[in-house]
XYZ file of C-alpha atoms in Angstrom:
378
model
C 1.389 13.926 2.531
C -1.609 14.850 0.623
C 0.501 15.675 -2.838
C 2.061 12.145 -2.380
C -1.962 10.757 -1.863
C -2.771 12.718 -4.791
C -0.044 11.530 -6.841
C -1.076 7.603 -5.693
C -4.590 8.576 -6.073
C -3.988 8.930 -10.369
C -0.137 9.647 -11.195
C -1.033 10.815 -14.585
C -3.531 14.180 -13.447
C -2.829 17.293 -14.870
C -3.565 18.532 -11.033
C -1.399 16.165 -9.807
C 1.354 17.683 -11.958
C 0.662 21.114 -11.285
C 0.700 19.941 -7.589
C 3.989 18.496 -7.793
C 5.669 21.341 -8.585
C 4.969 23.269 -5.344
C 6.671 20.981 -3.529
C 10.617 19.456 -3.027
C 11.255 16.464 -4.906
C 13.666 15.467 -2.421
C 11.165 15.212 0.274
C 8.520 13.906 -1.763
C 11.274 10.801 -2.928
C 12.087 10.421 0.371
C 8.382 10.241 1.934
C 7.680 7.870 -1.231
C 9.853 5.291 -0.414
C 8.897 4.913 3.503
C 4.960 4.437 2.082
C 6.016 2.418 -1.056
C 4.677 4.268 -4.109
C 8.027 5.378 -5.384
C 6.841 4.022 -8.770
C 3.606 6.254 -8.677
C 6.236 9.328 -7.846
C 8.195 8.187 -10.668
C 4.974 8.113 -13.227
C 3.849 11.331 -11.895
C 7.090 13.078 -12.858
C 7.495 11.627 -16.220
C 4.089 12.922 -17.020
C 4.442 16.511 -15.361
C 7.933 16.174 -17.462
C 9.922 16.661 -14.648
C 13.222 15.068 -14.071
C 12.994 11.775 -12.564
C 15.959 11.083 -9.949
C 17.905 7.969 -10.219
C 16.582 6.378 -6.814
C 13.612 6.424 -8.725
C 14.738 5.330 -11.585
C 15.986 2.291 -9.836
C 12.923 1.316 -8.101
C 10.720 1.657 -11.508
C 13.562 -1.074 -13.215
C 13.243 -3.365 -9.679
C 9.525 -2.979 -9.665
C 9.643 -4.264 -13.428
C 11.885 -7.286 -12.411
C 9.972 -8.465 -9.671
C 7.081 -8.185 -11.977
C 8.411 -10.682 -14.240
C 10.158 -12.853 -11.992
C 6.755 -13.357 -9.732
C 4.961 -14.059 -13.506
C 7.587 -16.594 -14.327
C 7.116 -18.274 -10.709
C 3.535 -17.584 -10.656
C 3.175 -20.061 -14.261
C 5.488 -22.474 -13.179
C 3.621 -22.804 -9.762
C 0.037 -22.597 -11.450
C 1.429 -25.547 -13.575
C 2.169 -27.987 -10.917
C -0.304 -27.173 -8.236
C -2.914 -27.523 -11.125
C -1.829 -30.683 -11.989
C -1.299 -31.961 -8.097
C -4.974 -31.093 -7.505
C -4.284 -28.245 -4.664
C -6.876 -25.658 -3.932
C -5.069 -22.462 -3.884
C -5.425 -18.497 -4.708
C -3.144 -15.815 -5.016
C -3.346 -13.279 -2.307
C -2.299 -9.775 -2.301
C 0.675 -8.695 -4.687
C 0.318 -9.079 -8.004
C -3.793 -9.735 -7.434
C -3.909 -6.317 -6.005
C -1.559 -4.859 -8.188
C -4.054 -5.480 -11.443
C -6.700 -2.932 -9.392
C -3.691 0.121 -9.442
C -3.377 2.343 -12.951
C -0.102 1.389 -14.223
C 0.241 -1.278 -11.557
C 3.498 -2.914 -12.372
C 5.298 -0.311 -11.280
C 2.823 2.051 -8.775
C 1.810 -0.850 -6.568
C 5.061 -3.166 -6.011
C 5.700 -5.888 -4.010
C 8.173 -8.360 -2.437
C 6.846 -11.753 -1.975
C 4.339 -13.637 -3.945
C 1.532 -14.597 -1.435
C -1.011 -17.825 -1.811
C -3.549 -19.224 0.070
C -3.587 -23.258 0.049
C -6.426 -25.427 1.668
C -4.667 -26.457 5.197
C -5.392 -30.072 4.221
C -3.098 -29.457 0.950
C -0.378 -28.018 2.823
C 1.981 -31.104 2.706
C 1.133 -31.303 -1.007
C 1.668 -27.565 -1.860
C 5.095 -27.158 -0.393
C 6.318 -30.568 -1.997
C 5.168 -29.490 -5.238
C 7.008 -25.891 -4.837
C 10.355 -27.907 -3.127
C 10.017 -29.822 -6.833
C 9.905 -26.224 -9.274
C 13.004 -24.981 -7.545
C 11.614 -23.587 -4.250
C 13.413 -24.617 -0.771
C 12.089 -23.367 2.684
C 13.586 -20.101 4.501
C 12.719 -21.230 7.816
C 14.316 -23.343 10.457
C 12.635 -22.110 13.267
C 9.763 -24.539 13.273
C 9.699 -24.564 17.357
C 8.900 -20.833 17.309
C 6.655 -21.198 14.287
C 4.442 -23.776 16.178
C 4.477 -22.051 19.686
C 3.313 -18.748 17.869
C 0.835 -20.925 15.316
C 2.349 -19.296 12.713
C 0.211 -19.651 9.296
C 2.367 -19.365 6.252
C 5.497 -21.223 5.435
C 8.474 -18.884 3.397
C 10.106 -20.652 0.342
C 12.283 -18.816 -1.870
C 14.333 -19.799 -5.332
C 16.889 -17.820 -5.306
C 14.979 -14.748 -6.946
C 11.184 -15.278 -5.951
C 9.906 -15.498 -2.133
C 6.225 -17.017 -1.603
C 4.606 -17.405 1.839
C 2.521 -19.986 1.540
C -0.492 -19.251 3.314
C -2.507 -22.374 4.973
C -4.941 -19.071 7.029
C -5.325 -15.114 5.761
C -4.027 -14.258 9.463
C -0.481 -15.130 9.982
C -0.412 -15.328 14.003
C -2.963 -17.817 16.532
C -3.270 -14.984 18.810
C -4.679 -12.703 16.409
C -6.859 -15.374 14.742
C -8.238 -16.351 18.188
C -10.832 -13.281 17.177
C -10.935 -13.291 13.632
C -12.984 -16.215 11.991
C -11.877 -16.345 8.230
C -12.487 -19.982 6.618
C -9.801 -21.053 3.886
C -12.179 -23.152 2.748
C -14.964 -21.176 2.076
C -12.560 -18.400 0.836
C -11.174 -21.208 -1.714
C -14.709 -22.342 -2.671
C -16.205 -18.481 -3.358
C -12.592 -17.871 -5.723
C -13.160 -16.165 -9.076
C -10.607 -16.891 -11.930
C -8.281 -14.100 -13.031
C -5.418 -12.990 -15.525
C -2.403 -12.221 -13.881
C 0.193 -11.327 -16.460
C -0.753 -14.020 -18.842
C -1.200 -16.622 -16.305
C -4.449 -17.956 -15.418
C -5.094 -18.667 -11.278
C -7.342 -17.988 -8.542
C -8.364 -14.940 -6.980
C -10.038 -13.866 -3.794
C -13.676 -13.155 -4.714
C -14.265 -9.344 -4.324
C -15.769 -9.723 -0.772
C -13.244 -11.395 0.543
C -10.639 -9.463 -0.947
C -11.867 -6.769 0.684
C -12.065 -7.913 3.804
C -8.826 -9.611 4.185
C -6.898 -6.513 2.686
C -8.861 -4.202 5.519
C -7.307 -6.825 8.094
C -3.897 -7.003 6.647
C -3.604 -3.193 6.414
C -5.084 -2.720 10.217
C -3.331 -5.499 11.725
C 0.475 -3.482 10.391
C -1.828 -0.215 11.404
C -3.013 0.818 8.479
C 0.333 3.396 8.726
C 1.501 3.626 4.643
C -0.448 4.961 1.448
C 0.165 1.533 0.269
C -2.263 -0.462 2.377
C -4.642 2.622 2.245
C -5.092 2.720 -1.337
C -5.394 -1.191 -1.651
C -8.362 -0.711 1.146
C -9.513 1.995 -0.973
C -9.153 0.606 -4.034
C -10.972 -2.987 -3.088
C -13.497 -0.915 -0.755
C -14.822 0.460 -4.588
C -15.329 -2.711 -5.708
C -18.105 -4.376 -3.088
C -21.428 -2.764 -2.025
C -22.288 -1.808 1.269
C -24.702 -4.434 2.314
C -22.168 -6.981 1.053
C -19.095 -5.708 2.627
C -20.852 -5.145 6.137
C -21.993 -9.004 5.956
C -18.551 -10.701 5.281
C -16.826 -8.601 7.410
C -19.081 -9.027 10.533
C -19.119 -12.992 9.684
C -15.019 -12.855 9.906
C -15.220 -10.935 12.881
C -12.906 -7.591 11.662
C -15.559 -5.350 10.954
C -14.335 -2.781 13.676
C -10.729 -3.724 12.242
C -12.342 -2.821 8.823
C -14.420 -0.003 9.631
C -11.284 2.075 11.328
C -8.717 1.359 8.095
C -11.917 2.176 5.309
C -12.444 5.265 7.457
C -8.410 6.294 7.384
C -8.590 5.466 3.825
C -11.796 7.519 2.822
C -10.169 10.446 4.253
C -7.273 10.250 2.504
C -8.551 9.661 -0.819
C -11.720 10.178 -1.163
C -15.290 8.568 -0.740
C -14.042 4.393 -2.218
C -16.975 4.556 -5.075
C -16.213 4.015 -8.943
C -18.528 6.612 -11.635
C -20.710 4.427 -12.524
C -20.295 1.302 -10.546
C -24.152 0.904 -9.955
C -24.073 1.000 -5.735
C -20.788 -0.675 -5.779
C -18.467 1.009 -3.213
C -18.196 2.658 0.436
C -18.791 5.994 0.734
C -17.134 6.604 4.206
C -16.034 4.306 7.204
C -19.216 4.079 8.786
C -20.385 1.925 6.407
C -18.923 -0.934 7.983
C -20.759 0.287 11.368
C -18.993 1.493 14.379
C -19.032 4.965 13.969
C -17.634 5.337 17.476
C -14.509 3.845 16.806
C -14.233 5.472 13.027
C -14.424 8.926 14.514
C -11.941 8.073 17.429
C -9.596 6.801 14.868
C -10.004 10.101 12.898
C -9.381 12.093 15.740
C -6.205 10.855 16.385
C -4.953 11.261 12.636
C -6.271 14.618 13.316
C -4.287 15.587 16.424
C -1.500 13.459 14.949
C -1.362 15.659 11.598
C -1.084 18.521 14.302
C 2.154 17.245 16.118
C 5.458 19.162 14.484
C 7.120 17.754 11.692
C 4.321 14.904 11.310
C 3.561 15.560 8.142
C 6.380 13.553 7.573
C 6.247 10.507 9.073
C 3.750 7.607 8.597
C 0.343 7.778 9.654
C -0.441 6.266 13.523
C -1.386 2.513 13.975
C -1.783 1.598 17.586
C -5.938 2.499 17.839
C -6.580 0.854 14.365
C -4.443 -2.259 14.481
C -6.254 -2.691 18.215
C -9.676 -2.737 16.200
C -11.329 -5.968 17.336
C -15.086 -6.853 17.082
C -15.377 -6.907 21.535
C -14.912 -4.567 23.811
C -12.796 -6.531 25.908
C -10.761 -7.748 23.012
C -10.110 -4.364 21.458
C -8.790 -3.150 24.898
C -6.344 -6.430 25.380
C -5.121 -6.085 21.661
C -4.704 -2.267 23.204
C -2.521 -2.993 25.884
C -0.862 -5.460 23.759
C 0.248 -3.481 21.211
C 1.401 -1.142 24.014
C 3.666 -3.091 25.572
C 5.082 -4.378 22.180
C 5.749 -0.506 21.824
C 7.387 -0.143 25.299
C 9.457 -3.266 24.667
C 10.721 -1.968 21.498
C 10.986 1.372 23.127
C 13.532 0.483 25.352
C 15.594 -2.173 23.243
C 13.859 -5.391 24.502
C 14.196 -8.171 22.142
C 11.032 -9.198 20.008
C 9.855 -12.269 18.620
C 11.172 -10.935 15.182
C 14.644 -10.075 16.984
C 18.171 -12.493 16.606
C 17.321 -16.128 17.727
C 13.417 -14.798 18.389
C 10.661 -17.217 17.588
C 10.362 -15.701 14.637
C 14.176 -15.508 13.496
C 13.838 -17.828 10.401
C 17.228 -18.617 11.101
C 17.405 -20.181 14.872
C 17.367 -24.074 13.559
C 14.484 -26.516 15.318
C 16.164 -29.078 17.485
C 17.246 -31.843 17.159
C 17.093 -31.210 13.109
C 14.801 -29.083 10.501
C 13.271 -31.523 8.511
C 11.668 -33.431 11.903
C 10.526 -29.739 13.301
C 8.671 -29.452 9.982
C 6.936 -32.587 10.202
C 5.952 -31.552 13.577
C 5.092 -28.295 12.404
C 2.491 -30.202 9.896
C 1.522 -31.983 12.019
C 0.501 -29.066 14.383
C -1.064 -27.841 11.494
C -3.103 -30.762 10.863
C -4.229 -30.408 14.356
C -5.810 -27.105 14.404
C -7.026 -27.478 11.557
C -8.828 -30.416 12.141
């Protein structure tokens, strides 16, 4: 695990390339593709001239594709929501992928994520339906029971989730306060691959990509270097502030802390007190050192070295006592259920299968859906 950090950490290092020949590409591929940086395995190689095998071969040519096929979306969607008048941003993706070296290929992705005002939802997904997009899901009576805060639309080649709230589920949002709005309003304009669109402002970047990564766990190199890499772009005061206002800043403190020990204090040379040196700079330094002390008896257990890295005590990070120990025990019994072959809510004809269609007919479980939306939102 820590070759495959330092190869993520900067691909191109002649230490990196001395490191990688100690160890088996075959494991190293194969631990690559569970944490998604095949394409920073694949840069390493080519630059410690080693052979490059073809599974990564592949996933540099798919990471290049999806690359262009999210630019060519991402223009024609700029072009119409522009036009419309929607207030939208791109999360994630290709917005974090511009902070990686070599970042169309080391940090890939598979959907294009955006954030739309809730009030421009209607608007947003009409405007996609008229570029080529049609929705994914049917399952609007599961979407509204489990408040379920981005809509899937896909052309054939491109899937967006559009985003109406950062936080995808109304039980986790019931403790986390981010405002679309005010996310919207504090957006900074940014290049992505020749297109010109909205970005999260640093801040907020930061703190939703500290909540995305906890909420999954934190488990995958992936999500650690994006904390990492957006952690070195805020200063502490800053940081602290916004995360404390959304109410994730034990969520954030416990991911920053997994991701400073993995790569390294999250400050740029030179960046003039940007950055977070350690974990604790979000506060709770209880919970950061509990969190490292299970990666440290984790690291310990036979053959973990191979495996992901544990999520239940991070993703249960909430900013109350009594809320981190019911996100706890609910995360447990998710585990149990799963455990012993219980269905989920992402399981066949779950309220999350995209498939199960909304009685009596799609199209009226959508406009209930919106209007659900409208509600909450209200």
């Amino acid at each position: 695990m820590r070759t495959l950090a330092a190869v993520v950490s900067d691909p191109v290092a002649r230490a990196t390339s001395d490191a990688l020949r100690r160890h088996s590409g075959v494991a190293l591929t194969e631990l690559s593709a569970v944490h998604g940086v095949s394409g920073s395995l694949a840069l390493a190689l080519e630059a410690a001239a080693m052979e490059i095998p073809e599974e990564l071969q592949r996933s540099l040519e798919w990471a290049r594709l999806v690359h262009l096929q999210t630019t060519r979306a991402l223009g024609a969607v700029a072009g119409v929501f522009d036009s419309a008048g929607v207030r939208w941003a791109v999360l994630k993706g290709p917005a974090l992928a511009m902070l990686w070296d070599h970042g169309t290929v080391t940090r890939t992705y598979d959907d294009l994520d955006l954030l739309v005002d809730p009030g421009d939802l209607p608007l947003a997904a009409s405007e996609l339906e008229r570029v080529g997009f049609s929705h994914r899901n049917r399952n609007w009576a599961g979407f509204r029971e489990l408040g379920v805060a981005e809509v899937p639309f896909d052309d054939g080649s491109v899937v967006i989730d559009l985003h109406w709230n950062v936080v995808a589920l109304a039980a986790q949002r019931r403790h986390l306060r981010f405002d679309t709005a005010a996310m919207l309003d504090r957006s900074v304009t940014s290049n992505l691959g020749g297109v010109e669109v909205r970005i999260l402002h640093p801040l907020d970047m930061f703190a939703h990509t500290c909540t995305h990564a906890a909420l999954a766990g934190a488990r995958r190199l992936r999500m650690l270097r994006d904390v990492h890499l957006t952690a070195s772009r805020v200063a502490p005061a800053g940081a602290a502030a916004r995360v404390s206002e959304s109410g994730v800043s034990r969520l954030s403190a416990g991911v920053l802390g997994r991701a400073v020990n993995v790569f390294g204090p999250a400050v740029e040379p030179g960046s003039q007190g940007r950055g977070l040196g350690s974990g604790s700079a979000l506060g709770h330094r209880g919970w950061v050192g509990l969190s490292g002390f299970v990666d440290q008896a984790w690291s310990r257990l036979p053959g973990s070295r191979h495996l992901t890295y544990p999520g239940a005590v991070i993703a249960a990070g909430r900013d109350g006592t009594a809320s981190t120990l019911a996100a706890m025990a609910g995360l447990l019994t998710a585990t149990l259920r799963s455990r012993v072959g219980l269905p989920n809510i992402e399981s066949e004809g779950g309220k999350l299968d995209w498939n199960v269609e909304d009685p009596p007919d799609a199209e009226a479980g959508y406009r209930r859906y919106l209007d659900y939306v409208a509600q909450v939102c209200a």
